[in-house]
Tab-separated table of C-alpha atoms and ligand atoms in Angstrom:
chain	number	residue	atom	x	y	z
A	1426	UNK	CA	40.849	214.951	306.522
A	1427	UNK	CA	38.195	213.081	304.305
A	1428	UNK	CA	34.975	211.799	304.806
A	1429	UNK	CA	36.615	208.372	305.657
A	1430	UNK	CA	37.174	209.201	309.518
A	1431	UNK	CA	33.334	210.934	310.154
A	1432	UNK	CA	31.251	209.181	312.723
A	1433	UNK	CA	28.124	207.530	310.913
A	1434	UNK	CA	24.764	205.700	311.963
A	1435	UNK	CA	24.728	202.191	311.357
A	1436	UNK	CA	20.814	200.928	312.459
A	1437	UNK	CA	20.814	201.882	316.079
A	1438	UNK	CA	24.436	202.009	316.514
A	1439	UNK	CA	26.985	205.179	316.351
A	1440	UNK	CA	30.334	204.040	314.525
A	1441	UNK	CA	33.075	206.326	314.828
A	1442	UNK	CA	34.957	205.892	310.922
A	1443	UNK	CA	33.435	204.537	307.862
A	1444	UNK	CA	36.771	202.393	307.501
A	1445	UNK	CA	35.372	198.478	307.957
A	1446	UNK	CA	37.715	195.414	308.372
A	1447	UNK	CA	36.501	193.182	306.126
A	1448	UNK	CA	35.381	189.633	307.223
A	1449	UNK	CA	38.496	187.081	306.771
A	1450	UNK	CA	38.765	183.516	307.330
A	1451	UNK	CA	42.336	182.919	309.280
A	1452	UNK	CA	41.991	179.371	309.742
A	1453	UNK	CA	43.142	179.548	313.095
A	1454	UNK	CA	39.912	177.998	315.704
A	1455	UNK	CA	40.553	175.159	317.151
A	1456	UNK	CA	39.363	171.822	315.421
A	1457	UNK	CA	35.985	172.062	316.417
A	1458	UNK	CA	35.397	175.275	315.396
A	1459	UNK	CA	36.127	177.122	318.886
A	1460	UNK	CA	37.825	180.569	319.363
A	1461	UNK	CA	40.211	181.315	322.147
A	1462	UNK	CA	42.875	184.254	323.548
A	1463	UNK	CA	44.866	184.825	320.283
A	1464	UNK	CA	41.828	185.201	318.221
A	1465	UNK	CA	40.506	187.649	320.471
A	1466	UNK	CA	43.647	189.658	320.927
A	1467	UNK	CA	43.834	189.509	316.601
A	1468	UNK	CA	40.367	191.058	316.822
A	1469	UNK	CA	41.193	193.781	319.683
A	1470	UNK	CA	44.495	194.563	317.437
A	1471	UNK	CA	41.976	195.679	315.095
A	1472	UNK	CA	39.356	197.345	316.946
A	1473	UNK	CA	40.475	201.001	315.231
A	1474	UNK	CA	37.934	199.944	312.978
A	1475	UNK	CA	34.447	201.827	312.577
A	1476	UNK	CA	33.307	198.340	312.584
A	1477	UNK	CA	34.951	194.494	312.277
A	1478	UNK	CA	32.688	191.611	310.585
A	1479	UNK	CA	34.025	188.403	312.034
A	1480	UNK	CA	35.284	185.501	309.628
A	1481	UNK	CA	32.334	183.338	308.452
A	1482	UNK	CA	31.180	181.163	311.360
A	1483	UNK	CA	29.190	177.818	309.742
A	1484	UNK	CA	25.725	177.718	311.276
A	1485	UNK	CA	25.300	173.960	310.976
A	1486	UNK	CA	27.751	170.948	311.179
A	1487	UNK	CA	26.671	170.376	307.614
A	1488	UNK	CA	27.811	173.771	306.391
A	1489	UNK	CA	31.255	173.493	307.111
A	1490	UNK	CA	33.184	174.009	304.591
A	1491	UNK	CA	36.798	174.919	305.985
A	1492	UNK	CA	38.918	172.820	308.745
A	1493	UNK	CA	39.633	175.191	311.971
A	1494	UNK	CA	37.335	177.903	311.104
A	1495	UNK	CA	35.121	178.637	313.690
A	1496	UNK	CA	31.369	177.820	314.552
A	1497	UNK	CA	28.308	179.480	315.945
A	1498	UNK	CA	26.435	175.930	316.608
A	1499	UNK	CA	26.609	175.410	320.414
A	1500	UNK	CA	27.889	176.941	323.850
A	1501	UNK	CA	31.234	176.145	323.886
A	1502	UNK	CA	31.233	178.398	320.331
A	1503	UNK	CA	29.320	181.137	321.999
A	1504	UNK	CA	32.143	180.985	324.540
A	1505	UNK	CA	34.777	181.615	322.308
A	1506	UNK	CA	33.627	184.099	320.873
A	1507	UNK	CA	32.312	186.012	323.752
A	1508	UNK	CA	36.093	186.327	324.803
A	1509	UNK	CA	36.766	187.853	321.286
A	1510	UNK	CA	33.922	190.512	321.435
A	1511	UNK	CA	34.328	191.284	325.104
A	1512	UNK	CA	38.017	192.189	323.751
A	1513	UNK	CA	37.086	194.291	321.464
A	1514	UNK	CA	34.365	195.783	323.217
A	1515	UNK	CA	36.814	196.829	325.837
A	1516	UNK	CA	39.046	198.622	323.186
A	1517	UNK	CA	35.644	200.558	322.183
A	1518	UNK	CA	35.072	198.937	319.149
A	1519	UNK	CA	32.085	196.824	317.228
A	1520	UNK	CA	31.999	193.427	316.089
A	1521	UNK	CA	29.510	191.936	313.838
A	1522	UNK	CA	29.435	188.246	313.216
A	1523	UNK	CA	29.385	186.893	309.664
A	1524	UNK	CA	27.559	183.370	309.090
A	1525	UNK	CA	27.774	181.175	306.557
A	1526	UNK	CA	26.809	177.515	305.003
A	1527	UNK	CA	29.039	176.955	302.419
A	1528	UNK	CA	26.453	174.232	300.819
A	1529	UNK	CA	28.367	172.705	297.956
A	1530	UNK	CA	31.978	174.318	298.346
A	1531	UNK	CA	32.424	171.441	301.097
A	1532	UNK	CA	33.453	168.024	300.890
A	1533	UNK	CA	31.852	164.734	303.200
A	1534	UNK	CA	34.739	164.874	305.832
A	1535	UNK	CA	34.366	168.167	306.259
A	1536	UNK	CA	30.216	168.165	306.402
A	1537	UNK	CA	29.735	166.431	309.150
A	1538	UNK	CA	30.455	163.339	307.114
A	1539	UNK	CA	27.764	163.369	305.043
A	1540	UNK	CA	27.964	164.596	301.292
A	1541	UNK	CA	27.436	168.275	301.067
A	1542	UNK	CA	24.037	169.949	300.513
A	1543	UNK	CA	23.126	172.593	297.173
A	1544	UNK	CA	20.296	173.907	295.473
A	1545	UNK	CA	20.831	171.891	292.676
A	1546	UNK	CA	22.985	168.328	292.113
A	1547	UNK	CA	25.660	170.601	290.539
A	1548	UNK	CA	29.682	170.095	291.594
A	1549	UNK	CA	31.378	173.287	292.278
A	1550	UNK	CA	33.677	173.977	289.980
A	1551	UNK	CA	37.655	172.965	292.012
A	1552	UNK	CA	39.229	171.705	293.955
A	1553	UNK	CA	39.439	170.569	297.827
A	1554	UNK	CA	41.923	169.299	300.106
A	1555	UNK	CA	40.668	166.014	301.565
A	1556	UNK	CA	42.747	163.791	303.852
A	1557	UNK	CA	43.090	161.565	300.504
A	1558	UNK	CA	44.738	165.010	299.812
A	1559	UNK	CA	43.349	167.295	296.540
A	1560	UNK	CA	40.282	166.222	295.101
A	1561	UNK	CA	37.285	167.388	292.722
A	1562	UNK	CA	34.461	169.270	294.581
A	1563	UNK	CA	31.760	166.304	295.266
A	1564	UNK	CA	28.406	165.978	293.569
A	1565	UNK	CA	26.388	167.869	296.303
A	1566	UNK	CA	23.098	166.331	297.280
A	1567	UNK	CA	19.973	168.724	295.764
A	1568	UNK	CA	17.904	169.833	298.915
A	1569	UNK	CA	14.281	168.915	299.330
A	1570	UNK	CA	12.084	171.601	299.558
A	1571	UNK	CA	10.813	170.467	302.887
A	1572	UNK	CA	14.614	170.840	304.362
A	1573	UNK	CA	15.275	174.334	303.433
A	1574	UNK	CA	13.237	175.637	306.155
A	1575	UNK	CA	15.692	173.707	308.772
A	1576	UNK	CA	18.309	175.547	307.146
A	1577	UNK	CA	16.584	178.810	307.457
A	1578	UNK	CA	16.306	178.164	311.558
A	1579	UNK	CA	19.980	176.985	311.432
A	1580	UNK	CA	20.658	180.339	310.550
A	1581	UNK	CA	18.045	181.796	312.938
A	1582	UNK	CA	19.365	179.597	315.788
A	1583	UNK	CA	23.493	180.993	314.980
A	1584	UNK	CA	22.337	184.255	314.387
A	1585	UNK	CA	20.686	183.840	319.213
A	1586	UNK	CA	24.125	182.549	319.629
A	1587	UNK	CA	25.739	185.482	318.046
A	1588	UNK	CA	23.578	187.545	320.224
A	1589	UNK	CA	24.630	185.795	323.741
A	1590	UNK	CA	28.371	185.805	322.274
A	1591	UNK	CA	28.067	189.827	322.652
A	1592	UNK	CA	28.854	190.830	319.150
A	1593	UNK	CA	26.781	193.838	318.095
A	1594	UNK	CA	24.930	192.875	315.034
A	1595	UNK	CA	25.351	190.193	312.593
A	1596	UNK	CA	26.168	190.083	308.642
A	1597	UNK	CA	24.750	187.165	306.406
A	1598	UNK	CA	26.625	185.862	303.834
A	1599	UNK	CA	25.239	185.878	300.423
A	1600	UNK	CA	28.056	185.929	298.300
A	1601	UNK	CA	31.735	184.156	297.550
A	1602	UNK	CA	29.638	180.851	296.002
A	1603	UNK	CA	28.517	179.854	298.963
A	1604	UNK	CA	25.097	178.283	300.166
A	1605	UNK	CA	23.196	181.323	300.030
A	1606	UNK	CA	25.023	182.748	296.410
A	1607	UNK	CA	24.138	178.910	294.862
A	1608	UNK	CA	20.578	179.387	295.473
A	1609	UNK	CA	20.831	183.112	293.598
A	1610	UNK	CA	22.764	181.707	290.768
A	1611	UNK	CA	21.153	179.792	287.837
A	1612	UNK	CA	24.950	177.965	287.486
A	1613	UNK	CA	24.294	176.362	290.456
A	1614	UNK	CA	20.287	176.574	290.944
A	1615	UNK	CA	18.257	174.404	288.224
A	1616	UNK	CA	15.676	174.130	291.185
A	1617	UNK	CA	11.758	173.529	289.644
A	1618	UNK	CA	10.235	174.661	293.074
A	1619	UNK	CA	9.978	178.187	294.358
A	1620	UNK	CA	13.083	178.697	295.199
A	1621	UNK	CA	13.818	178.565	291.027
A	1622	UNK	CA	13.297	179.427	288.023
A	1623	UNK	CA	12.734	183.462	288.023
A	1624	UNK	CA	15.016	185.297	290.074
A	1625	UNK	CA	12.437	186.258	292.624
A	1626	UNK	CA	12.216	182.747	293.636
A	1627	UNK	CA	16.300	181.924	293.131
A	1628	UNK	CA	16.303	185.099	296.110
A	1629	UNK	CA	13.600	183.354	298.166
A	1630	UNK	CA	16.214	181.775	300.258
A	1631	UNK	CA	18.018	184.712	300.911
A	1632	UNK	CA	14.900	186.825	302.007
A	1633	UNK	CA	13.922	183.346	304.204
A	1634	UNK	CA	16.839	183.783	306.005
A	1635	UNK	CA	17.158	186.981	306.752
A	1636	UNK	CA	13.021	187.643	308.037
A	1637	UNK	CA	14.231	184.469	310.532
A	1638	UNK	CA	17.885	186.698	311.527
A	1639	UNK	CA	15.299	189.779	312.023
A	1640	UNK	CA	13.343	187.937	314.669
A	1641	UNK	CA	16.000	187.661	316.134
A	1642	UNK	CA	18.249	190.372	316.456
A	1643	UNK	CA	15.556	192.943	314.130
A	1644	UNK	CA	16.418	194.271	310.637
A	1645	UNK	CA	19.129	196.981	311.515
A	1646	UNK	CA	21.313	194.824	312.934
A	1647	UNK	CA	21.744	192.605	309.589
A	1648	UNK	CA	24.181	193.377	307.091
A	1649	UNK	CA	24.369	191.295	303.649
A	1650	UNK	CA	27.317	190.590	301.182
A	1651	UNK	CA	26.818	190.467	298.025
A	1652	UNK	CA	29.198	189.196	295.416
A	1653	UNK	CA	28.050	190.122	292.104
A	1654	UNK	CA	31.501	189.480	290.370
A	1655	UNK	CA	32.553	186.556	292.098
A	1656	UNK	CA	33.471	183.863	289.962
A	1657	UNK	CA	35.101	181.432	292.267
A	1658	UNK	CA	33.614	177.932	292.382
A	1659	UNK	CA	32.629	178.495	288.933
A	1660	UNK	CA	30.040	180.984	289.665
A	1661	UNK	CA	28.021	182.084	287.206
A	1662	UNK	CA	24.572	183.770	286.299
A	1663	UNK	CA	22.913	184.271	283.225
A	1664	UNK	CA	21.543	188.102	284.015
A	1665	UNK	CA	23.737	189.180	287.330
A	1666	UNK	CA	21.923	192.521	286.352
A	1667	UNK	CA	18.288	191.638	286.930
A	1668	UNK	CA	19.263	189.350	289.720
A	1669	UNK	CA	20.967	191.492	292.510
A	1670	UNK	CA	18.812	194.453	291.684
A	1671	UNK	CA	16.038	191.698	292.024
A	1672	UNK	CA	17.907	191.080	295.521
A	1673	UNK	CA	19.138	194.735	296.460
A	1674	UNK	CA	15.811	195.785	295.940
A	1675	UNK	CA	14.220	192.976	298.281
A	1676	UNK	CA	16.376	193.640	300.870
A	1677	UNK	CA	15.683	197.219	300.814
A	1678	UNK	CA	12.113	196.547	301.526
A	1679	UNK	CA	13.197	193.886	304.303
A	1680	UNK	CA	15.051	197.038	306.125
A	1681	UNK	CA	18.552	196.033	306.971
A	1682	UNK	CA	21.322	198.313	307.841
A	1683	UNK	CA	23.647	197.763	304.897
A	1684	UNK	CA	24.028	195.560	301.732
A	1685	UNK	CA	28.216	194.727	301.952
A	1686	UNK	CA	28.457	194.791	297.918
A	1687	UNK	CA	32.087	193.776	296.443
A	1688	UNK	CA	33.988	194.775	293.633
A	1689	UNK	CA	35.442	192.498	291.088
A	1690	UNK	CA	38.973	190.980	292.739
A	1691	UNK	CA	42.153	190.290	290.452
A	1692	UNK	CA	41.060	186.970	289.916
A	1693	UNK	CA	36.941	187.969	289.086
A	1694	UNK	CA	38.688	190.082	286.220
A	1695	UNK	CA	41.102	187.496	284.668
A	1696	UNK	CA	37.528	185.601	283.733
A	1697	UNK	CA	37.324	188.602	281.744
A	1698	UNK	CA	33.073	189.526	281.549
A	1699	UNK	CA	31.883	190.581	285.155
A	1700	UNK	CA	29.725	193.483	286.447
A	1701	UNK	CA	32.193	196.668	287.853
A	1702	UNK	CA	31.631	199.467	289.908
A	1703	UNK	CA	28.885	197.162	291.637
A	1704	UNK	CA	28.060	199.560	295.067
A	1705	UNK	CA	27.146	202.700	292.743
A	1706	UNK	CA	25.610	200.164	290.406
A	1707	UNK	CA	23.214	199.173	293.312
A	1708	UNK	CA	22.844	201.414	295.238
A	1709	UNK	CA	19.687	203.558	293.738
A	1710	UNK	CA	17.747	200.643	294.600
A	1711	UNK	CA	19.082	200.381	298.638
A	1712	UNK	CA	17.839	203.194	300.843
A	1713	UNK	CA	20.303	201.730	303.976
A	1714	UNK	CA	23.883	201.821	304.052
A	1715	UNK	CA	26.013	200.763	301.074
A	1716	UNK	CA	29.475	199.655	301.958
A	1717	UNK	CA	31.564	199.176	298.868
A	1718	UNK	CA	34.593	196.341	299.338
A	1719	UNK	CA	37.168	194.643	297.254
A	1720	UNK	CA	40.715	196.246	296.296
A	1721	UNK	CA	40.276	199.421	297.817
A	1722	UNK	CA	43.167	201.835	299.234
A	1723	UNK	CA	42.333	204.810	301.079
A	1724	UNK	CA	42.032	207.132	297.771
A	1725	UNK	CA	39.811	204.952	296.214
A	1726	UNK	CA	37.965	205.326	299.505
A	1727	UNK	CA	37.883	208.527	299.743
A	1728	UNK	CA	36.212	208.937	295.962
A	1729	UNK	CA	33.570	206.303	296.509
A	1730	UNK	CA	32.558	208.489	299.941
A	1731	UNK	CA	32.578	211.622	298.142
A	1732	UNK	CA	30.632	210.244	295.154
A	1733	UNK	CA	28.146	209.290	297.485
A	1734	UNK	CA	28.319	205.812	296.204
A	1735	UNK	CA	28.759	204.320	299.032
A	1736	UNK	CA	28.652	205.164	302.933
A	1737	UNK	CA	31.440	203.057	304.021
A	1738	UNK	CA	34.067	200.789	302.691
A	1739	UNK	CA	35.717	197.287	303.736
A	1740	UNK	CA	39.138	196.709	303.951
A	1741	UNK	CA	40.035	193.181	304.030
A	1742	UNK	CA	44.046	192.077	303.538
A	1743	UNK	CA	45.196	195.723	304.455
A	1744	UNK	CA	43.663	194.901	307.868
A	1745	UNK	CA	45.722	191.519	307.925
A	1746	UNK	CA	49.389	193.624	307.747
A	1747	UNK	CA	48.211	196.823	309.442
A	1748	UNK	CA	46.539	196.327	312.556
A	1749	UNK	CA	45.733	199.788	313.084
A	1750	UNK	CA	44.943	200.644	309.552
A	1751	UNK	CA	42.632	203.473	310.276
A	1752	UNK	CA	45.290	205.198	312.021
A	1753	UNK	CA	48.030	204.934	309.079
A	1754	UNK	CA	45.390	205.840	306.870
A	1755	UNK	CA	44.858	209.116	309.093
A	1756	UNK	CA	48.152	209.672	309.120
A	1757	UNK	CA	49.319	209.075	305.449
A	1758	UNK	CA	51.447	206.200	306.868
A	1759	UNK	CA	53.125	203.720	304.761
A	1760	UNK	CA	51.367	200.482	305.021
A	1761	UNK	CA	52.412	197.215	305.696
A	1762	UNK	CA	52.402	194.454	302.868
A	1763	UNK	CA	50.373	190.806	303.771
A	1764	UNK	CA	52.054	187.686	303.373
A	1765	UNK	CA	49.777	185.526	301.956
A	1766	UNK	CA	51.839	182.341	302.338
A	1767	UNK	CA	49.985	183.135	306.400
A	1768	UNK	CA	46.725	183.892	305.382
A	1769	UNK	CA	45.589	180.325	306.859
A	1770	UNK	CA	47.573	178.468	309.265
A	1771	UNK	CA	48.393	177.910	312.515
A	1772	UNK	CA	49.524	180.760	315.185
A	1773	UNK	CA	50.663	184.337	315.820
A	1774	UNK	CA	53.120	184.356	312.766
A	1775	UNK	CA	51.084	186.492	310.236
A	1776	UNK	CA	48.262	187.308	312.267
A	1777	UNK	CA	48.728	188.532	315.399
A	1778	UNK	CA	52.793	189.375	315.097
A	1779	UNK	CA	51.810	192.642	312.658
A	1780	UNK	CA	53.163	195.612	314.492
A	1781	UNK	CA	51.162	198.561	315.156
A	1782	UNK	CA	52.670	201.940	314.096
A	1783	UNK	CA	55.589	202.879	317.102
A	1784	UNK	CA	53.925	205.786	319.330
A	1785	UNK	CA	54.985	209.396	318.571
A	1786	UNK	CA	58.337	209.960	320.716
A	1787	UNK	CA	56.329	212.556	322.453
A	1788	UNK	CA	53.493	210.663	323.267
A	1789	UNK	CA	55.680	208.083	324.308
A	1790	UNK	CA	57.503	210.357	326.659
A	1791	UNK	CA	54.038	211.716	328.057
A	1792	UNK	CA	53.170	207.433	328.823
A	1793	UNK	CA	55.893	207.643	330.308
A	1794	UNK	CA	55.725	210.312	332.625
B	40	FMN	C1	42.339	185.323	303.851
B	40	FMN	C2	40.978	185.781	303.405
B	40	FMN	C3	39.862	185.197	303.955
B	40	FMN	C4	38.582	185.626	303.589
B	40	FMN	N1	37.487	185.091	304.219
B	40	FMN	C5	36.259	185.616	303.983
B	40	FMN	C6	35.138	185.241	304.771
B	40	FMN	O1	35.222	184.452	305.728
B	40	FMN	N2	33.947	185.810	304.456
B	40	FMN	C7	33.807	186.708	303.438
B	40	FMN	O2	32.702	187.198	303.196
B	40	FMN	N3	34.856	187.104	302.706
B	40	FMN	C8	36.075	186.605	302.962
B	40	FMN	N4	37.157	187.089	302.270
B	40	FMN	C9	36.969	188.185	301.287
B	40	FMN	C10	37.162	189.539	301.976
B	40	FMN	O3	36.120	189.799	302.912
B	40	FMN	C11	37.157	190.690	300.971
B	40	FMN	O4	35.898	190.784	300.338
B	40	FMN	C12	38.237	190.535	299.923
B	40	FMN	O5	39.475	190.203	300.508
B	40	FMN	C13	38.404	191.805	299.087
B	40	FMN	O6	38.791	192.889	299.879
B	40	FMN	P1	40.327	193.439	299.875
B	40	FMN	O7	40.693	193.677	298.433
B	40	FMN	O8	40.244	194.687	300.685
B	40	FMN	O9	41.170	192.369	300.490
B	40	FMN	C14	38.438	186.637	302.607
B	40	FMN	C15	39.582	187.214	302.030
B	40	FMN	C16	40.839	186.806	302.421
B	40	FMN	C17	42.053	187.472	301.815
């Protein structure tokens, strides 16, 4: 049996595999953002894993982005949630939460009504489903220099929720062309301040929000994802190169547990010119944990491990059709297909109706003794 399924230290904490379910948006919180019983069992389905990172949770009204995902803003989040990581706590695994702003991949009736915020006046590049129905990403207003801090103790102030919700640690998301990404990019980042121009400053942000994440919660419990292919939103940089070795590198010196870096995705490589093989790319410049993520399978896995190019590796859709996906995995299983048609929506069809492999007949007959 491979590397995939040997305990490893993560910060403080012991993880039993190096096998990582992915964080995943499911669309399935309640309007305001609030998680409840079938979210938690989901999660406990899926507590096989060395570690889960949560689906995004905005840390402001403002940096909403998606109807029914969830929040980290006030108590009645934290109380949600704590039902989901107590579940999974009691199956023995560990949760961390993601957080997110998704700055100017929003629109006003999802923003708290207001038009969303961005580094720069720049429109993503799409399209978002309004109650007009489909419609152009806005204009986004540019911040003021003066309001970034806020921002930076919105995340501070999700990242004490996180903590009272119980989850174990908590991962800050940097990538996908979200708030955080906008600021690194100079598509989306025309900023004149310092947090432009050179990509030291276009990373300011990022290392802002993480020193406030550390106060709370210190430096190896954060994990960051990168997206250094990611072209969704009309992402775009004009040296991805020099910039996330600008970042890697900063975060290395911050001291978090693990930079979450992700490989191109079908749809990064149909826009043809994008960085590849991005953890191993990285990773001489990050002494912590790499995990590598984006169309993996277990092989695949197994290589990066043994090529020391990462330390552990995400699994995001297998984990939507294969609950226990570890224990295929260990078992040279077949695994399930996901339906993507379920991916968001409503409900236990396609997320919590996945069966788990049936029990060995003789371990079944030893149950049932
Ligand atoms: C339904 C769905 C929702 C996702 N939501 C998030 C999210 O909330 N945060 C995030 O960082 N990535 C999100 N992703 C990206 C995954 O974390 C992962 O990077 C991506 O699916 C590639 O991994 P895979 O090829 O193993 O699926 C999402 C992916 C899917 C399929």
């Amino acid at each position: 049996m491979g590397r995939l399924f040997s305990p490893i230290a993560l910060g403080p904490l012991e993880i039993g595999n190096r096998i990582v379910m992915a964080p995943m948006s499911r669309t399935r919180a309640d309007e305001n953002g609030v998680m409840g019983s079938l979210n938690a069992q989901y999660y406990a389905q899926r507590s096989g894993a060395g570690l889960i990172v949560s689906e995004a949770s905005w840390i402001s009204p403002s940096g909403r982005g998606l109807a029914n995902s969830p929040g980290l803003t006030d108590e009645n989040h934290v109380a949600g949630w704590k039902w989901v990581t107590d579940s999974v706590h009691e199956k023995g695994g560990k949760i961390f939460a993601q957080l997110w702003h998704c700055g100017r991949a929003s629109s006003p009736h999802l923003a708290a009504g207001e038009a969303p915020v961005a580094p720069s006046a720049i429109a993503a590049y799409g399209r978002i489903l309004t109650p007009e129905g489909f419609r152009n990403f806005p204009v986004p207003r540019a911040l003021d220099t003066d309001e970034i801090r806020g921002i930076v103790a919105e995340f501070a102030h999700a990242s004490k929720n996180a903590k009272d919700a119980g989850f174990d640690g908590v991962e800050i998301h940097a990538g996908g062309g979200f708030l955080i990404d906008q600021f690194l990019q100079t598509g989306s980042n025309v900023r004149r301040d310092k947090y432009g121009g050179l990509s030291a400053n276009r990373c300011r942000f990022l290392f802002e929000v993480v020193e406030s994440v550390a106060k709370v919660w210190g430096e190896d419990r954060i994990g960051v994802k990168l997206t250094p292919s990611n072209r969704d939103f009309g992402m775009i940089d004009a040296d991805p190169q020099i910039l996330f070795t600008t970042a890697v590198k900063g975060l290395d010196e911050l001291g978090i547990a693990y930079v979450h870096m992700v490989e191109p995705l079908e749809s990064d490589l149909k826009e043809g010119d994008v960085l590849k093989d991005n953890a191993q790319r990285f990773r001489p410049y990050f002494r912590g944990r790499m995990m590598a993520g984006g169309r993996f399978d277990a092989a695949k896995a197994e290589m990066i491990l043994e090529k020391e190019g990462a330390d552990l590796v995400s699994f995001g859709r297998l984990f939507i059709s294969n609950p226990d996906l570890p224990e295929r995995m260990r078992l040279d299983k077949p695994l399930a297909k996901p339906d993507p048609e379920t991916f968001h929506g409503e409900g236990e069809k396609g997320y919590t109706d996945y069966p788990a492999l049936e029990p060995h007949p003789y371990l079944r007959l030893v149950e049932e003794e």
